[in-house]
Short mmCIF file of C-alpha atoms in Angstrom, two decimals:
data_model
loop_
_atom_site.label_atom_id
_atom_site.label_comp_id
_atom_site.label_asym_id
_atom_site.label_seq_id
_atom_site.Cartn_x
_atom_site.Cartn_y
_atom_site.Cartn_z
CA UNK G 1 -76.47 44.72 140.58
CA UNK G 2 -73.01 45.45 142.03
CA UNK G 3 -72.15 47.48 144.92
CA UNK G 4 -69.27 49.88 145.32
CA UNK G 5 -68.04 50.64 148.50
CA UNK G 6 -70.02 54.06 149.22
CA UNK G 7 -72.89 51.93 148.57
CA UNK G 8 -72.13 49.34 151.07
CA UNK G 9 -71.48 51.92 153.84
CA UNK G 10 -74.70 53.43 152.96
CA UNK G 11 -76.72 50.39 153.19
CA UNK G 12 -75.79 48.74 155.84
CA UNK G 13 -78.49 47.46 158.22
CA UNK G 14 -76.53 47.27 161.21
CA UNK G 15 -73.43 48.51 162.41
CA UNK G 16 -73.54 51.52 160.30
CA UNK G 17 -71.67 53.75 162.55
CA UNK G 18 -69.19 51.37 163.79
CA UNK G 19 -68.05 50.54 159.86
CA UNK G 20 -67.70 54.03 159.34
CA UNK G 21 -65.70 54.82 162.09
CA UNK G 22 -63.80 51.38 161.15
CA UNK G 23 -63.31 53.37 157.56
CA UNK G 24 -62.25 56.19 158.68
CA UNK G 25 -59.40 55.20 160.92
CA UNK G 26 -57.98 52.46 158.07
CA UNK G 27 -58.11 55.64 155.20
CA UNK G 28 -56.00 57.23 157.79
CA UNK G 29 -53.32 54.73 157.00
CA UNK G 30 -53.71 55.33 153.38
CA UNK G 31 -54.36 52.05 151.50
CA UNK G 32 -56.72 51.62 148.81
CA UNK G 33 -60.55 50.83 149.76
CA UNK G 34 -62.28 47.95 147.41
CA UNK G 35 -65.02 46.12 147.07
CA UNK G 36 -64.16 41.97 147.62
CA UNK G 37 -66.63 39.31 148.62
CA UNK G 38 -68.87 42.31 149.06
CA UNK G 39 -67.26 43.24 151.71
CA UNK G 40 -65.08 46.64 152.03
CA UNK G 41 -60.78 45.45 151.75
CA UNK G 42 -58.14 47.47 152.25
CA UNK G 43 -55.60 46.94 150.02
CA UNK G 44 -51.56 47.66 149.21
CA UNK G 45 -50.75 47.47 145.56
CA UNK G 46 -52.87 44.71 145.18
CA UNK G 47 -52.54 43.21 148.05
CA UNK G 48 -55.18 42.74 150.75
CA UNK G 49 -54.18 43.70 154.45
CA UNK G 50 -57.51 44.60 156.45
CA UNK G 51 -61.34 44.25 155.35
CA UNK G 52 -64.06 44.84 157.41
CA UNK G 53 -67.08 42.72 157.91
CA UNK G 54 -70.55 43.25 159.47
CA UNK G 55 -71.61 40.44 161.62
CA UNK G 56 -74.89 39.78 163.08
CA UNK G 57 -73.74 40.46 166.72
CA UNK G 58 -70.55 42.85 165.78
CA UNK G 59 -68.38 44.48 163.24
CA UNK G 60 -65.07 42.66 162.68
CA UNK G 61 -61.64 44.30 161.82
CA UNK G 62 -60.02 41.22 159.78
CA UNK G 63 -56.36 40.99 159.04
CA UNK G 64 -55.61 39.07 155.99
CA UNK G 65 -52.36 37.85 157.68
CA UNK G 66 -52.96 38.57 161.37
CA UNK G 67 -51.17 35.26 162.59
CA UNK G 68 -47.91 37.15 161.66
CA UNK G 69 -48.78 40.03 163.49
CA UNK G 70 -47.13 40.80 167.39
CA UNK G 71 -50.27 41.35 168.82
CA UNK G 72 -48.68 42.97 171.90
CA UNK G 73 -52.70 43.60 172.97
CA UNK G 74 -53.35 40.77 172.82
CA UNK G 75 -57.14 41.52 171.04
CA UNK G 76 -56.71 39.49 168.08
CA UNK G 77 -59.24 36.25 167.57
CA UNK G 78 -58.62 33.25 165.40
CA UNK G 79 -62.27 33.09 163.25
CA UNK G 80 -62.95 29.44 163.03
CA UNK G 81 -60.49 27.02 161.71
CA UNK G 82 -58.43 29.54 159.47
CA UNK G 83 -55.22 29.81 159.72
CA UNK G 84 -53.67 32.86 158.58
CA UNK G 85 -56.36 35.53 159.51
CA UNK G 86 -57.32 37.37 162.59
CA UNK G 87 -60.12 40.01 163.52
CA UNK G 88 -61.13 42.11 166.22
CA UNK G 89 -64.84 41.96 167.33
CA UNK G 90 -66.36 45.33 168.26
CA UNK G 91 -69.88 46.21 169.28
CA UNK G 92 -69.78 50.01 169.63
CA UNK G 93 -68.21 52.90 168.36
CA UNK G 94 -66.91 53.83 171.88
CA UNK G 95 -65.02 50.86 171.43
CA UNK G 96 -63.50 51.44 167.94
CA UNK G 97 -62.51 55.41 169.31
CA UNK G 98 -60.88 53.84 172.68
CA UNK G 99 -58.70 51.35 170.21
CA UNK G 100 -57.99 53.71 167.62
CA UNK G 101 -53.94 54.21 168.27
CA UNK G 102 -53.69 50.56 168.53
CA UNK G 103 -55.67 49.50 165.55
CA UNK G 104 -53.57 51.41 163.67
CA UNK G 105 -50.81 50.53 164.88
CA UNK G 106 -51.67 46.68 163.87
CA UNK G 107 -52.67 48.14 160.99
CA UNK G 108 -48.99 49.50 159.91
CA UNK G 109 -47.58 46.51 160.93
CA UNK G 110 -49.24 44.33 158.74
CA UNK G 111 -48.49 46.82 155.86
CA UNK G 112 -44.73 45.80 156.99
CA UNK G 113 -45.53 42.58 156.84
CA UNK G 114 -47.21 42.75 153.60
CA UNK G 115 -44.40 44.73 152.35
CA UNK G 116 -41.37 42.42 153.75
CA UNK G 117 -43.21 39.89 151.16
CA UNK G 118 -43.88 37.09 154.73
CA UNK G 119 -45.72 34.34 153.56
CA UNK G 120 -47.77 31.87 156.51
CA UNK G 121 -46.52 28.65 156.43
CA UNK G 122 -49.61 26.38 155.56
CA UNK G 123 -50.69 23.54 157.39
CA UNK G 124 -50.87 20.41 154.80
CA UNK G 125 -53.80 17.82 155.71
CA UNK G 126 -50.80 15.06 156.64
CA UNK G 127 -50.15 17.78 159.83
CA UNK G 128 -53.63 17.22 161.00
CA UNK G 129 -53.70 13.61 163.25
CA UNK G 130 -57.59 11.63 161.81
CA UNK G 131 -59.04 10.92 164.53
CA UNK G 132 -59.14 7.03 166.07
CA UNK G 133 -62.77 6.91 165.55
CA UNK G 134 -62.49 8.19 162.21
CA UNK G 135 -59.08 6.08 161.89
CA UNK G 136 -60.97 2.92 162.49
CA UNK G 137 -63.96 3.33 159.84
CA UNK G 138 -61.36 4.07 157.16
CA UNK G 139 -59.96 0.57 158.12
CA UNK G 140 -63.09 -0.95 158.35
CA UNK G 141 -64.14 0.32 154.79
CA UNK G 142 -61.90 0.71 151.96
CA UNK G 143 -64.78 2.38 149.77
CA UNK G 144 -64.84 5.27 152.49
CA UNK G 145 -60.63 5.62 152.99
CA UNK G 146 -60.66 5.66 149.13
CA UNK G 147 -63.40 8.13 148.97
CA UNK G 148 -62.23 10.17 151.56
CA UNK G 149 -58.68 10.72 150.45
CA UNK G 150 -59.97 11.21 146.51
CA UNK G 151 -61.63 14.19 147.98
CA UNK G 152 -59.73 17.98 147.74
CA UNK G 153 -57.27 18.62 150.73
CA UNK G 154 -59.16 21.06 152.12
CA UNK G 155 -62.19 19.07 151.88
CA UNK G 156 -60.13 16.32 153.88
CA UNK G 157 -59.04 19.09 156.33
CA UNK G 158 -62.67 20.14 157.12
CA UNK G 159 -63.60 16.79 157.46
CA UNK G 160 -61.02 16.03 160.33
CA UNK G 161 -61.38 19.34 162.12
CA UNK G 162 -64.97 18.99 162.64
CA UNK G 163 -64.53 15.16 164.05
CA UNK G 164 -61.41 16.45 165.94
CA UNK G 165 -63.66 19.51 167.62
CA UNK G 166 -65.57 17.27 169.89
CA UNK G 167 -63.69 15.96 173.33
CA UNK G 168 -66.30 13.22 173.78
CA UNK G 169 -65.37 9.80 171.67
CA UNK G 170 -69.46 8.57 171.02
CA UNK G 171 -69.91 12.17 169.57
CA UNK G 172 -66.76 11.70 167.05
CA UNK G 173 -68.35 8.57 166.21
CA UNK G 174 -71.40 10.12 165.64
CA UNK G 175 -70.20 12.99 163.46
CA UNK G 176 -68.25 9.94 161.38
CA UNK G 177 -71.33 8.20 160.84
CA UNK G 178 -73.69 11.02 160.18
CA UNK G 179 -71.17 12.06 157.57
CA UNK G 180 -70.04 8.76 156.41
CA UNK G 181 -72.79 9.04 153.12
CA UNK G 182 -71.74 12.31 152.15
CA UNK G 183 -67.76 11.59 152.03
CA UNK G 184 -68.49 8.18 149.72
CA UNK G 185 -70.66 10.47 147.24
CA UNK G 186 -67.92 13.07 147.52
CA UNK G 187 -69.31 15.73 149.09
CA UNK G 188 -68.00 18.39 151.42
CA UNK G 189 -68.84 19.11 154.69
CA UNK G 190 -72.53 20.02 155.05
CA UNK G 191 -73.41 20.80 158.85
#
């Protein structure tokens, strides 16, 4: 069964009020409310700018391209390894009501950017430096380098970010060998 967006409001277990009062400040800035990923997106001609997203310890405000955005606040958060989009975390409606001129201010200015047609220049894998401990297992076995780079770009991205993440060497070793099977049967990354 698919949702619409009423419906989604209307069910949600947690955050309830917070997503509404999310809603109701991005309708203010007139774009067009859909259901994506089964999550509520604000769109502009087709074109996503916000969506909102209930988390199991907050409600997120995610900007599609929030990288490009000023963030004079400075209350934008990188989620994960992405690299174009940006969210604000909130935990209460008192929150959301204190932030409301600013939120929509971000929120016009990435209608701008949407509108001024910016793009985010993409990292390609090559940008991202393998790891030496990583480096040195490639060497060691060609079936792995040639498994490993046979595998999609993102795939190889995931791969490096998660051995890069670590600041001790004998856990970057560890991560390449626990994960050493799945890359030679060409798997992604499975935590």
């Amino acid at each position: 069964m698919k949702l619409n967006v009423d419906e989604y409001f209307h069910n949600a277990e947690r955050w309830q009020k917070e997503l509404y009062a999310l809603r109701s400040i991005i309708l203010d800035c007139n774009l067009t409310e859909e259901l994506k990923w089964n999550i509520p997106v604000y769109t502009l001609k087709g074109k996503n700018i916000v969506a909102i997203n209930s988390l199991k310890e907050s409600v997120a405000l995610a900007f599609f391209k929030g990288v490009l955005l000023q963030d004079t606040d400075g209350i934008l958060l990188r989620p994960g390894q992405v690299q174009a989009a940006r969210w604000i975390k909130f935990t209460s409606v008192k929150e959301i009501i204190k932030l409301e001129p600013i939120l929509k201010a971000y929120i016009f200015e990435a209608v701008e950017v949407e509108k001024a047609g910016l793009k985010v220049p993409k990292k390609r894998t090559s940008d991202y430096p393998i790891p030496e401990e990583f480096q040195n297992k490639l060497d060691t076995m060609p079936a792995l380098k040639k498994a490993f780079y046979s595998l999609t770009p993102g795939t190889q991205r995931a791969y490096i970010l998660y051995f890069s993440q670590t600041k001790q060497s004998k856990t970057r070793e560890a991560r390449v060998e626990k994960c050493t099977e799945q890359i030679l049967q060409g798997k992604g990354l499975i935590y």
